[in-house]
Coordinates of C-alpha atoms in Angstrom, one line a residue:
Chain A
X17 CA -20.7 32.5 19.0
X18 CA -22.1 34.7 16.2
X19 CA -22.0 37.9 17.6
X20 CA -19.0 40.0 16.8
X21 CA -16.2 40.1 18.8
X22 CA -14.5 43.6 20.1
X23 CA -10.6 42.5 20.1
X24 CA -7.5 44.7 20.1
X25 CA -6.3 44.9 16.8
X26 CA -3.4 47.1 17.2
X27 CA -1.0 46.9 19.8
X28 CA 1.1 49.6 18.9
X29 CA 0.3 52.2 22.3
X30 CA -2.8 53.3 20.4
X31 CA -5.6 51.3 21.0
X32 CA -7.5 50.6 17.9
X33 CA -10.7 48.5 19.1
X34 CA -12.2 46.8 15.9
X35 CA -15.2 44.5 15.2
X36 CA -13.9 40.8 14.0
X37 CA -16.0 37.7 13.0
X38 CA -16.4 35.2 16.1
X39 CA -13.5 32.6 16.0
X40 CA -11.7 30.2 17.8
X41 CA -7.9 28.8 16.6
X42 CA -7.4 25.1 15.2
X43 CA -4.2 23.1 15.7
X44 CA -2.9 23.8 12.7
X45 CA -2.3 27.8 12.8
X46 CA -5.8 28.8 11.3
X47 CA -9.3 29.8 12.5
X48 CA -12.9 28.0 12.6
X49 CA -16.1 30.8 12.5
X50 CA -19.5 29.2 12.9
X51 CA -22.1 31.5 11.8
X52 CA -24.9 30.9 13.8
X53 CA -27.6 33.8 13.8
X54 CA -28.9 35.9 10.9
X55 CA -26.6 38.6 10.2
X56 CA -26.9 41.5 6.8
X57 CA -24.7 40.7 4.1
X58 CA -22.5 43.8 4.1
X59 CA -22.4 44.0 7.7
X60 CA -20.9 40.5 7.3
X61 CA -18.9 41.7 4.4
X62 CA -17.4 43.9 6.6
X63 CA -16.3 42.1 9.5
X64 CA -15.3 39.1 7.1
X65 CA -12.6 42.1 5.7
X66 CA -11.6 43.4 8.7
X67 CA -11.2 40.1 10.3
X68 CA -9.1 38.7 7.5
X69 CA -7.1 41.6 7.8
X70 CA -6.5 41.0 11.2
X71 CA -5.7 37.4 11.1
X72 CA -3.3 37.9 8.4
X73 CA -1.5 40.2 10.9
X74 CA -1.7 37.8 13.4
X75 CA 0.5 34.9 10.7
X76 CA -2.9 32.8 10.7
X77 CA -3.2 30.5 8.1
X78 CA -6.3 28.5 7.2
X79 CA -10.1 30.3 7.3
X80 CA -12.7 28.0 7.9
X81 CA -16.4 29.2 7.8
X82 CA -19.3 27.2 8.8
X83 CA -22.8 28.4 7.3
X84 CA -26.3 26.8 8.4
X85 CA -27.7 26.1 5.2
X86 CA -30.5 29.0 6.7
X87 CA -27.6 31.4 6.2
X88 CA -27.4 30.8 2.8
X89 CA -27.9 34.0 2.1
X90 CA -23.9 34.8 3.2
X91 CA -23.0 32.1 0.7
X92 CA -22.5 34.4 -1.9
X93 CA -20.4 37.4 -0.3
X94 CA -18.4 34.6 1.2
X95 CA -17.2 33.5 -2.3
X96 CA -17.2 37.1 -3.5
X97 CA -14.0 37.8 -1.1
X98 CA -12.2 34.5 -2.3
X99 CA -13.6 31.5 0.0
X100 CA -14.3 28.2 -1.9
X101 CA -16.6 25.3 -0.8
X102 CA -14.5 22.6 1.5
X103 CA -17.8 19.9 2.1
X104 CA -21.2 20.3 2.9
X105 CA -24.0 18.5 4.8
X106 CA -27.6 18.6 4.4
X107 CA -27.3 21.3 7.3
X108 CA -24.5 23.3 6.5
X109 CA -21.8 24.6 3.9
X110 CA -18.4 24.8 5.3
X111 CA -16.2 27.5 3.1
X112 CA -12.5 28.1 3.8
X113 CA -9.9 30.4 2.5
X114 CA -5.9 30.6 2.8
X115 CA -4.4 33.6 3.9
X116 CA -0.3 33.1 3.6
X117 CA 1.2 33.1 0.0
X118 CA 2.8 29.5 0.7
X119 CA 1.4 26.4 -0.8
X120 CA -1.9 25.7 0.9
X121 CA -2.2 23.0 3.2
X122 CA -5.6 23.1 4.0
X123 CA -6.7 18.8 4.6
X124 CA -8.9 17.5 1.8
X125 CA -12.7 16.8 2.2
X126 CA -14.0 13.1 3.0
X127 CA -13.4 11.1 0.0
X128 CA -14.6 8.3 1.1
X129 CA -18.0 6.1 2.3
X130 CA -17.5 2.8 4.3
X131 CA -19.6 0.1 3.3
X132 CA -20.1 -3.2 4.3
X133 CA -21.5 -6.4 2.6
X134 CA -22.5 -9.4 5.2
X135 CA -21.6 -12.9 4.9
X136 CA -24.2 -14.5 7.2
X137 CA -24.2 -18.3 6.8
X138 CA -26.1 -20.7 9.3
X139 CA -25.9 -24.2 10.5
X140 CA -27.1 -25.7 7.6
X141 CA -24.7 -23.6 5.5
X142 CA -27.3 -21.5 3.5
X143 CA -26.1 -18.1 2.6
X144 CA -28.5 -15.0 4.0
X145 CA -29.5 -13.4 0.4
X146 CA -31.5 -10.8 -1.0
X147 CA -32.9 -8.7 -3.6
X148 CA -32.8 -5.3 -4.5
X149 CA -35.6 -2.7 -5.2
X150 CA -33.6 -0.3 -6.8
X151 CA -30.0 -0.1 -7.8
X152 CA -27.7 -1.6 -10.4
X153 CA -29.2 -4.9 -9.3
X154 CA -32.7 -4.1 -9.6
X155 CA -34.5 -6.3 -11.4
X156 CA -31.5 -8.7 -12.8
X157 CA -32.7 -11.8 -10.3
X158 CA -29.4 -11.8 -9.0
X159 CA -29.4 -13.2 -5.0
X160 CA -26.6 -10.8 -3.5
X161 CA -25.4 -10.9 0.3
X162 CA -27.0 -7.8 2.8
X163 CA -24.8 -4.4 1.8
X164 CA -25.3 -1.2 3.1
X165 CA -23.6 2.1 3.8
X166 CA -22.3 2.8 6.6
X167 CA -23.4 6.0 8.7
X168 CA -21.6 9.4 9.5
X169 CA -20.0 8.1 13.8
X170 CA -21.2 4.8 12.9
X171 CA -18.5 1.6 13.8
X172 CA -18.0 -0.7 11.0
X173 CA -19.1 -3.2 12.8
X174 CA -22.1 -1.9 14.2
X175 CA -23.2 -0.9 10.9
X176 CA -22.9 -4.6 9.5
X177 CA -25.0 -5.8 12.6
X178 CA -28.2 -2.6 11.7
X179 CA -28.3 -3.5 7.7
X180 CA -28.8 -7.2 8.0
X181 CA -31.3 -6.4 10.6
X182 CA -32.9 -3.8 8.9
X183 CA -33.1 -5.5 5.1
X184 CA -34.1 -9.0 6.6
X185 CA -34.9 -9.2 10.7
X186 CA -31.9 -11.2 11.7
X187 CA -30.0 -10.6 14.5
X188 CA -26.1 -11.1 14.0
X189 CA -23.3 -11.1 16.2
X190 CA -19.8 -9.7 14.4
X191 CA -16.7 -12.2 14.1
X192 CA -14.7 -10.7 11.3
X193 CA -13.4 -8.3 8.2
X194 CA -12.2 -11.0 5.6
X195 CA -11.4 -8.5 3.0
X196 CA -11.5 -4.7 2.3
X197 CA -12.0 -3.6 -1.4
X198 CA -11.3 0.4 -2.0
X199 CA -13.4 1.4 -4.8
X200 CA -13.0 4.9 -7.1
X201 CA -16.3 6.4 -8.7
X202 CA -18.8 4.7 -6.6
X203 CA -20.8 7.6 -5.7
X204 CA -19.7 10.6 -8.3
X205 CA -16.5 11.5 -7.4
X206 CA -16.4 9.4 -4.3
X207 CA -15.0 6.2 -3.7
X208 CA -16.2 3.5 -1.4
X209 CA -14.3 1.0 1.3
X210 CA -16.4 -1.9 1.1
X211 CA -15.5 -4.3 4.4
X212 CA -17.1 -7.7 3.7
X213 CA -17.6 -8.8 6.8
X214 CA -18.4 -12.2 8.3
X215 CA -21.6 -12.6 11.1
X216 CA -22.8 -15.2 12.7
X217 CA -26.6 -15.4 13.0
X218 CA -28.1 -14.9 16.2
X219 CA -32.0 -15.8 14.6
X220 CA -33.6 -17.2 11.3
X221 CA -36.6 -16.0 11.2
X222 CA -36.6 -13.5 7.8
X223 CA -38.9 -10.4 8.0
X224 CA -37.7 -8.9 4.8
X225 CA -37.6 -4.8 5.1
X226 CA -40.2 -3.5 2.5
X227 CA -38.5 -0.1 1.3
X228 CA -35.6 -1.6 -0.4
X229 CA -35.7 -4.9 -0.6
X230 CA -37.7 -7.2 -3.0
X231 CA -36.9 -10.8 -1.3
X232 CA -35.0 -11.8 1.4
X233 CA -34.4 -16.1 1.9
X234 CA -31.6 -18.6 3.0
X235 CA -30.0 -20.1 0.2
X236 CA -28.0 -23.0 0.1
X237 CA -24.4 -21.6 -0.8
X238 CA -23.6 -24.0 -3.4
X239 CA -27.1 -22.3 -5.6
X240 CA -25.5 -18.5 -4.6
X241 CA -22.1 -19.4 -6.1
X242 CA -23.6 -21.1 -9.0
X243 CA -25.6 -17.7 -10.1
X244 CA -24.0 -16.4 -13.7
X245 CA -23.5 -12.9 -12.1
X246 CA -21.3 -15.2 -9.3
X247 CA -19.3 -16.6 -11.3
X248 CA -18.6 -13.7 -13.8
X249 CA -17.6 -11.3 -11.4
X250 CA -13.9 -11.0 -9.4
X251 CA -15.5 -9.8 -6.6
X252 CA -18.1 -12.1 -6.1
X253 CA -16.5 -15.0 -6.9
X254 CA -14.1 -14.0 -4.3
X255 CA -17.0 -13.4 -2.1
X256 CA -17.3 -17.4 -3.0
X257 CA -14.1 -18.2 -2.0
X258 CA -13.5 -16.6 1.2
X259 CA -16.8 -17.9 2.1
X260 CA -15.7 -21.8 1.7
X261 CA -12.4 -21.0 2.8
X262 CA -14.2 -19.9 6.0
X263 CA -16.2 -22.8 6.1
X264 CA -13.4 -25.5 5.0
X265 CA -10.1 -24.4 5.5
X266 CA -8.3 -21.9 7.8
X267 CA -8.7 -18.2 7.1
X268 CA -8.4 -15.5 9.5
X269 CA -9.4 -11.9 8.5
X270 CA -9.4 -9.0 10.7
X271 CA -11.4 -9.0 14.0
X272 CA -12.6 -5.5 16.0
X273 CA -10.3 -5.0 19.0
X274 CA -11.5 -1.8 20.9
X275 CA -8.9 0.7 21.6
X276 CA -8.7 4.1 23.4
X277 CA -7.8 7.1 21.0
X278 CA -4.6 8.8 21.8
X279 CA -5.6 12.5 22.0
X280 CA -9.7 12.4 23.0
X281 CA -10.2 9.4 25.1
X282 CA -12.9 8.3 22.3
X283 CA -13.5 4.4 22.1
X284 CA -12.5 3.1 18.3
X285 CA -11.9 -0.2 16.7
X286 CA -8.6 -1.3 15.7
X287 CA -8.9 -4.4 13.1
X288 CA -6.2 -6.6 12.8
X289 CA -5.3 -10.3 12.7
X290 CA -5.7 -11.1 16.3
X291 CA -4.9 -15.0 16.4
X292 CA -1.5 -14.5 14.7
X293 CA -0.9 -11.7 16.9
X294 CA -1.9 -13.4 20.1
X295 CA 0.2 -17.0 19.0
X296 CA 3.1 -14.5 19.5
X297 CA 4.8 -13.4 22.8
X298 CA 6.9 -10.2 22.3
X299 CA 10.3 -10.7 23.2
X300 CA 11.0 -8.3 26.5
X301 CA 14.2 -7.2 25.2
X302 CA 12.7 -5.1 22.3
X303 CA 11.7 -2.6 24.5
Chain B
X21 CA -25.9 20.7 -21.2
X22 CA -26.7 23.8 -19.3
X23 CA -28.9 25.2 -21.8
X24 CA -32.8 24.7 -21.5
X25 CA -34.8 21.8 -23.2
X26 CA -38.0 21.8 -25.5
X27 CA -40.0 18.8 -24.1
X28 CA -43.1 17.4 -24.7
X29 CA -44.5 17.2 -21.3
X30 CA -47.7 16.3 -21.9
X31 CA -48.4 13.2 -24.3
X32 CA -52.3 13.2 -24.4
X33 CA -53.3 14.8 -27.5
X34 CA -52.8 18.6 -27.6
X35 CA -48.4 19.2 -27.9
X36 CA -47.7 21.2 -24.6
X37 CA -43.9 22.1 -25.0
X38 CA -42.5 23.7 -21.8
X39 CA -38.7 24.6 -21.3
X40 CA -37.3 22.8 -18.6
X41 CA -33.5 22.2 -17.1
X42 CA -31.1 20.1 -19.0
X43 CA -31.4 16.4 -16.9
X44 CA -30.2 12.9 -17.1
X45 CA -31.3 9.7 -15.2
X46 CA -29.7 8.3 -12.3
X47 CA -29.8 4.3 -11.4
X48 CA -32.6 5.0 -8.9
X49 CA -35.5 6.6 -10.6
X50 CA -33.5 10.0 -9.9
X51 CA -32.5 13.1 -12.1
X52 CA -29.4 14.6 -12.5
X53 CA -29.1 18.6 -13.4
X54 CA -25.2 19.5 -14.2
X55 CA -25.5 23.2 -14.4
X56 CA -22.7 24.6 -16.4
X57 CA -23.3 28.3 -17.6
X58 CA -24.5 31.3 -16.2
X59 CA -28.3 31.9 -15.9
X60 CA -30.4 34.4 -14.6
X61 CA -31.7 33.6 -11.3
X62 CA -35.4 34.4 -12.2
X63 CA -35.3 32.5 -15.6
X64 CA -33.4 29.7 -13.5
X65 CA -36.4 29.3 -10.8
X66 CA -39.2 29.7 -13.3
X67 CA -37.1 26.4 -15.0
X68 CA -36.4 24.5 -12.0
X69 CA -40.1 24.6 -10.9
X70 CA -41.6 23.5 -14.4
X71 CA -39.3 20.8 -14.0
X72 CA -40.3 19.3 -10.0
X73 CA -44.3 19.5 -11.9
X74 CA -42.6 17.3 -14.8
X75 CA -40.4 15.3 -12.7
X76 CA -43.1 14.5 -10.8
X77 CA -45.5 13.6 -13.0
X78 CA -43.0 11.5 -14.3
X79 CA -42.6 9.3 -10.9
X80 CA -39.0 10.7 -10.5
X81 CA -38.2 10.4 -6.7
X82 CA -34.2 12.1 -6.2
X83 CA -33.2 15.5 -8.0
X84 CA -29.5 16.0 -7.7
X85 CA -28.2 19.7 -9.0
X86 CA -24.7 20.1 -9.4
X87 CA -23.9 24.0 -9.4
X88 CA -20.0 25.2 -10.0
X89 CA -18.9 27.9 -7.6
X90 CA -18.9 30.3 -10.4
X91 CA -23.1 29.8 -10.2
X92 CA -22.7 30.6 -6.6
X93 CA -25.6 32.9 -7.2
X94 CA -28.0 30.1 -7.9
X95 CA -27.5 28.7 -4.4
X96 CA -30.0 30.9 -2.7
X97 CA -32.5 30.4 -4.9
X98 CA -32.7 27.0 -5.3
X99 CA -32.3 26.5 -1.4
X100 CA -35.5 28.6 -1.5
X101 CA -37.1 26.1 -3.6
X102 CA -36.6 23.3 -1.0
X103 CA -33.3 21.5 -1.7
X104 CA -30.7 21.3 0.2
X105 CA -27.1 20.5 0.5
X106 CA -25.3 16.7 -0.3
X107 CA -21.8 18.1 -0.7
X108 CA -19.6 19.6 -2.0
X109 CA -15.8 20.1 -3.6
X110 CA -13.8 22.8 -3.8
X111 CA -15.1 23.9 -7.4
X112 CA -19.1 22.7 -6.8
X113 CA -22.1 22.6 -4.7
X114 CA -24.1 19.9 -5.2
X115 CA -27.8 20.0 -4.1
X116 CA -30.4 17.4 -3.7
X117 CA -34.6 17.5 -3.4
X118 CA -36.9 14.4 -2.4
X119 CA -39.9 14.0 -5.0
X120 CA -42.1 11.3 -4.0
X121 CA -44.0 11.6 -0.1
X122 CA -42.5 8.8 0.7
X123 CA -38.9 8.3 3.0
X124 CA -35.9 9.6 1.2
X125 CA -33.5 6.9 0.2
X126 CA -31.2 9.6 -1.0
X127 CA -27.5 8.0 -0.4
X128 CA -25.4 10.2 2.3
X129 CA -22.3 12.0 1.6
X130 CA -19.0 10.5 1.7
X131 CA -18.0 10.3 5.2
X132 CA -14.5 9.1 6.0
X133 CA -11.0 9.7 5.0
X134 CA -9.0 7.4 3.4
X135 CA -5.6 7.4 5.5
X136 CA -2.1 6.1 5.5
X137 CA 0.4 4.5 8.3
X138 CA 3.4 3.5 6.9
X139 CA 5.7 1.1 8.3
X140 CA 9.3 0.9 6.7
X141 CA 11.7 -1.1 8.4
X142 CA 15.4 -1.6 6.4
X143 CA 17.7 -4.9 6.9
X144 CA 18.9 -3.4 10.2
X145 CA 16.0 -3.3 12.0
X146 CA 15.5 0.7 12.1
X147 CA 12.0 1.9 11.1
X148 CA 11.7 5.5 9.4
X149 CA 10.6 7.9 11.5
X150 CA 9.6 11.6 11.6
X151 CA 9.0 14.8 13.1
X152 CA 5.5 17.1 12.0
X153 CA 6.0 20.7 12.1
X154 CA 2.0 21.2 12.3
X155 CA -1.2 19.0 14.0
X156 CA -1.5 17.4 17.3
X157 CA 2.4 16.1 17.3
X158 CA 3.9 19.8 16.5
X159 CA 6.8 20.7 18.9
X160 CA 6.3 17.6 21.4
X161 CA 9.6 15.6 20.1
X162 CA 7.7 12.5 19.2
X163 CA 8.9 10.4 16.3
X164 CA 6.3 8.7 14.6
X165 CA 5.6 6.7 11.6
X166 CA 4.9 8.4 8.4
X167 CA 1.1 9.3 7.7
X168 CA -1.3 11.3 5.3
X169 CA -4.6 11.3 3.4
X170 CA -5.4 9.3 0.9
X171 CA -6.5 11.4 -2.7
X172 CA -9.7 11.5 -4.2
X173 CA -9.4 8.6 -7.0
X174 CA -6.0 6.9 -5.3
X175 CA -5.2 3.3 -4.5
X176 CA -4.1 3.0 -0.4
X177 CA -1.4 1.0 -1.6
X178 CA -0.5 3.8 -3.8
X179 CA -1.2 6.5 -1.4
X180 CA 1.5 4.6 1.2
X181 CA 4.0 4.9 -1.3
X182 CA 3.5 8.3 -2.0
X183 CA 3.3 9.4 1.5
X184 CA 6.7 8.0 2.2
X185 CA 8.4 9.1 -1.0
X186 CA 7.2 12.5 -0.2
X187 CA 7.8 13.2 3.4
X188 CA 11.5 11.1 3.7
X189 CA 12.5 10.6 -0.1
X190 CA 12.5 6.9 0.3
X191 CA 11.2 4.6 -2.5
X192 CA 9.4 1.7 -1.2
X193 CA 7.3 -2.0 -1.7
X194 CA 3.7 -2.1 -0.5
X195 CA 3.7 -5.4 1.3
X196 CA 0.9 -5.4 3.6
X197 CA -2.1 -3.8 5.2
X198 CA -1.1 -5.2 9.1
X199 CA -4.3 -3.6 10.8
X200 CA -7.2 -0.8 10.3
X201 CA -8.4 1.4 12.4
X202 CA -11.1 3.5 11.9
X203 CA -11.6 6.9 14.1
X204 CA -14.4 9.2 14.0
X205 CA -14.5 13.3 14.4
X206 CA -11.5 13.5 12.9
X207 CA -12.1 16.2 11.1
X208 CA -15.3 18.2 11.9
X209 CA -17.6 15.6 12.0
X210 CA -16.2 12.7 9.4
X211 CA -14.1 10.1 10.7
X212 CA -11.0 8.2 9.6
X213 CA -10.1 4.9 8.4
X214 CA -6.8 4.4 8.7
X215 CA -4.6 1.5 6.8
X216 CA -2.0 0.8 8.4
X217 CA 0.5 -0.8 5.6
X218 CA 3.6 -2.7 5.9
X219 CA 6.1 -1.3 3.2
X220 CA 10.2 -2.8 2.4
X221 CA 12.6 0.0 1.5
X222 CA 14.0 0.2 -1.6
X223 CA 16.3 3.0 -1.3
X224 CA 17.7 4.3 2.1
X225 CA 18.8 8.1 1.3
X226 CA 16.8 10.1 3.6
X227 CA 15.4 13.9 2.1
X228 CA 13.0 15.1 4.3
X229 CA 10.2 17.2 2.4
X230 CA 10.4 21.2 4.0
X231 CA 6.8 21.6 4.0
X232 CA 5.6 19.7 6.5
X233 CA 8.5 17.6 8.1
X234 CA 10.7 19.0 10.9
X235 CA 12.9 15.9 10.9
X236 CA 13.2 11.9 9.5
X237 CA 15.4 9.6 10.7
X238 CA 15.9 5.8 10.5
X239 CA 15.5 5.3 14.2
X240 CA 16.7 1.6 15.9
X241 CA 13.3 -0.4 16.3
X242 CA 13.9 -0.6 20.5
X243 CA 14.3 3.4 21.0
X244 CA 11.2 3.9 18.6
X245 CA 9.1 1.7 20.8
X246 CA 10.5 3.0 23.9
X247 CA 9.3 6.7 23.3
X248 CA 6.6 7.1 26.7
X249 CA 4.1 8.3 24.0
X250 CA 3.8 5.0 22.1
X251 CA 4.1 3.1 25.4
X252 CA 1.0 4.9 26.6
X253 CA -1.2 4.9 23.7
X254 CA -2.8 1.7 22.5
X255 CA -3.1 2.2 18.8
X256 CA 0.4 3.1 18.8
X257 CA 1.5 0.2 21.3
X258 CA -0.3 -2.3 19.0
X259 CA 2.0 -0.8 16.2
X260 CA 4.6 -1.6 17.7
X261 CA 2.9 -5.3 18.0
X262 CA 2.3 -5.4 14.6
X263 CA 5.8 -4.5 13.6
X264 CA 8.0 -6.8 16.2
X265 CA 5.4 -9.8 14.8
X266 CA 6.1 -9.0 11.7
X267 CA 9.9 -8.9 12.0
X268 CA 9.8 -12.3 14.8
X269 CA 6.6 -14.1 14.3
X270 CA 4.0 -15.2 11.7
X271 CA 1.6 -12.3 11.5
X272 CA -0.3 -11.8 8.1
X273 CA -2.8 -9.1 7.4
X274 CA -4.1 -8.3 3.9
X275 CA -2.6 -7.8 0.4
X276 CA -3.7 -6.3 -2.3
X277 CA -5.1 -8.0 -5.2
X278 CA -6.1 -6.2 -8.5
X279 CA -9.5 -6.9 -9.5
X280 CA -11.9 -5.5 -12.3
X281 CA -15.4 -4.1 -11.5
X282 CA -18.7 -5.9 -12.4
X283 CA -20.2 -2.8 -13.7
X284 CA -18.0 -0.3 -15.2
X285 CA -14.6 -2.8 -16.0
X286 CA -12.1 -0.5 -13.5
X287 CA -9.6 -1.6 -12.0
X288 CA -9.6 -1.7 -8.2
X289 CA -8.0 -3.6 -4.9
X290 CA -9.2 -6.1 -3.4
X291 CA -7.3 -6.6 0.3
X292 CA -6.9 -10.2 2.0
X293 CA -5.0 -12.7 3.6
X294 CA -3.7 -14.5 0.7
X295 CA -1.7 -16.8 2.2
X296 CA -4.9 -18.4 3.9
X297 CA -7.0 -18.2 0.4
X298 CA -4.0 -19.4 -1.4
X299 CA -3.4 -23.0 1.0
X300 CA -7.0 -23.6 0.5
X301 CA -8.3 -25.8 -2.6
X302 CA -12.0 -25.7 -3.5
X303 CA -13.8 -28.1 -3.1
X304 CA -15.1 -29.1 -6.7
X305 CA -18.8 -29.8 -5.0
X306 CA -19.4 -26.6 -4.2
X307 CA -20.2 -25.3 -7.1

């Protein structure tokens, strides 16, 4: 895609044939360029002018420009002519630009990191626990459930299933989201979505992972809720209480129901309350 | 904090003072570099490696530098010395390097959106609709509930009200989260957790916002869920679940509870099914 393009910028009778950036059209009235091969700066310069120019003729709106982070080189002229940074990846900087004079409508970068924290109780109602190498619980002997971020495609549930394996050697199967806490400032700027989730085991046997974690054990859940940091803290006392309301009373969170997307045919999860929603028989005359 | 410091980097005797870049200490045996004013990119490399030898004699694993667009010119070179990108905002770069030989535990970039469905439904059983004039739902006559992103730093209960007051005029009550849904490639490569949030009107003087709203209507429930769109799509089918449950059955998702951090005292959200938590009674024992 990174050679230039020869397009008809003039459609006036004389034909004006002009070299433009490579670029396909978004659904929102603007254009995506991904730079892919080495190209001089004021060559690129130049088409970045001309093609500007030309998609300013044509009413486009937003400019988006992907750079490999081996074209770093470009990053520079790029924010020369007025493009700013939109995100970036280890790979890649994406820049973008807005070409009409109205307000710019250009969608925010990712603000966000899903997390989850597993609840993994067994028969004997011990709570799976560990402790952290590094962190803001490193070192303070506090037992805390499994957490972990989860990954760029990853399903939330998935994700809780790979971190208890991965910080302790337990399988897990899934059954709920009790709670969702949205949190600002968690990682600089960026907040997190933590979805405590609730797993059943699927084995005991602990092989604690040795990169992160300190100590991995079952603990009996009345010695977890009795830690000081427990019992000081909102969230983990109501960590606590969903817990024995889980194991007492009657609580229903939200469960994974898989559902086709609308516009890609992509597989996601919807989460919802799926006992309240099944008790109930929808009433044909609605529709 | 951008200008060099005078350290001594070598306690065994004989003073060796060396200029390196202005750092503080992350949570995680890291280092932090905010670069804020302009340096010469020679001077700035001569700095930055003097400061991986001291970092690293030090045992420091993570070095994060944080460099506004206006030092776009120190990208190049520091991407030269072996860093690459985390991410970035519209005003920063923000670059990362890996000390130790050992795996690098350095936390991903934010990855999802934070985003907003909002159902209003008034005392007459219409729901407020509208009409996009951009994205996927430009020109094809569907009405659908109101959506948008949630900011950088904003509650999703306050984003829902937001959304609404801004696209219809409508003041509203966050009741509810009903369901969550989370999507991924929505844009480029992150994906989207979507809240989808029960809200009561409390005004019912439609003003549609020009930017981005061909129309808004209240629209009787029956015609909204009769649209062939929302009867052929599942996450909008199970909207239309969640709403005629809400209005006929018993369904309850999660409200939002305000509670305080354990590490820095902010305020954030915790969402749950509070009516289950709240007809529960702990058990005295278990503590």
């Amino acid at each position: 895609m990174s050679t230039p393009e020869q397009v008809c910028a003039n459609g006036n009778g004389v034909e004006h044939v002009e070299l433009l950036l490579p670029a396909t059209n978004d659904d929102h009235g603007g254009i995506v360029v991904e730079m892919e091969e080495a190209m001089d700066s004021e060559v690129f310069v130049t088409l970045l002018r001309a093609s500007i120019s030309e998609w300013r003729r044509q009413g486009k709106k937003g400019v988006w420009i992907k750079l490999p982070i081996d074209l770093v080189s470009l990053v520079e002229p790029t924010v020369k002519e007025g493009f700013w940074y939109h995100h970036a990846e280890p790979n890649y900087l994406m820049l973008v630009y807005w070409i009409p004079k109205t307000i710019c409508t250009i969608p925010a970068n990712a603000s966000h990191r899903a997390v989850i924290g597993a609840i993994v109780l067994n028969d004997k109602r011990e709570l799976l626990v560990v402790q952290e190498k590094s962190g803001k619980f490193k070192g303070t002997g506090v037992w805390k459930i499994p957490t972990g971020v989860v990954d760029e495609g990853e399903n939330v549930c998935e994700a809780a299933r790979r971190e208890v394996k991965e910080e302790t050697g337990i399988d897990t199967e899934f059954l709920e989201v009790l709670a969702v806490r949205q949190l600002h400032k968690a990682l600089f700027e960026k907040s997190d979505i933590l979805f405590i989730c609730m797993m059943s085991p699927l084995s005991l046997d602990i092989q604690k992972q040795e990169l992160e974690i300190e100590a991995a054990q079952w603990m009996p859940f009345g010695e977890y809720a009795a830690q000081p940091f427990v019992q000081k803290h909102e969230l983990f006392k109501y960590i606590t209480y969903l817990c024995l309301t889980k194991l007492h009373g009657d609580y229903r969170g939200f469960s994974p129901l898989p559902i086709t997307s609308a516009f890609n045919d992509s597989l996601s999860y919807l989460y919802l309350n799926s006992r309240d929603l099944n008790n109930f028989s929808i009433p044909s005359d609605e529709f």
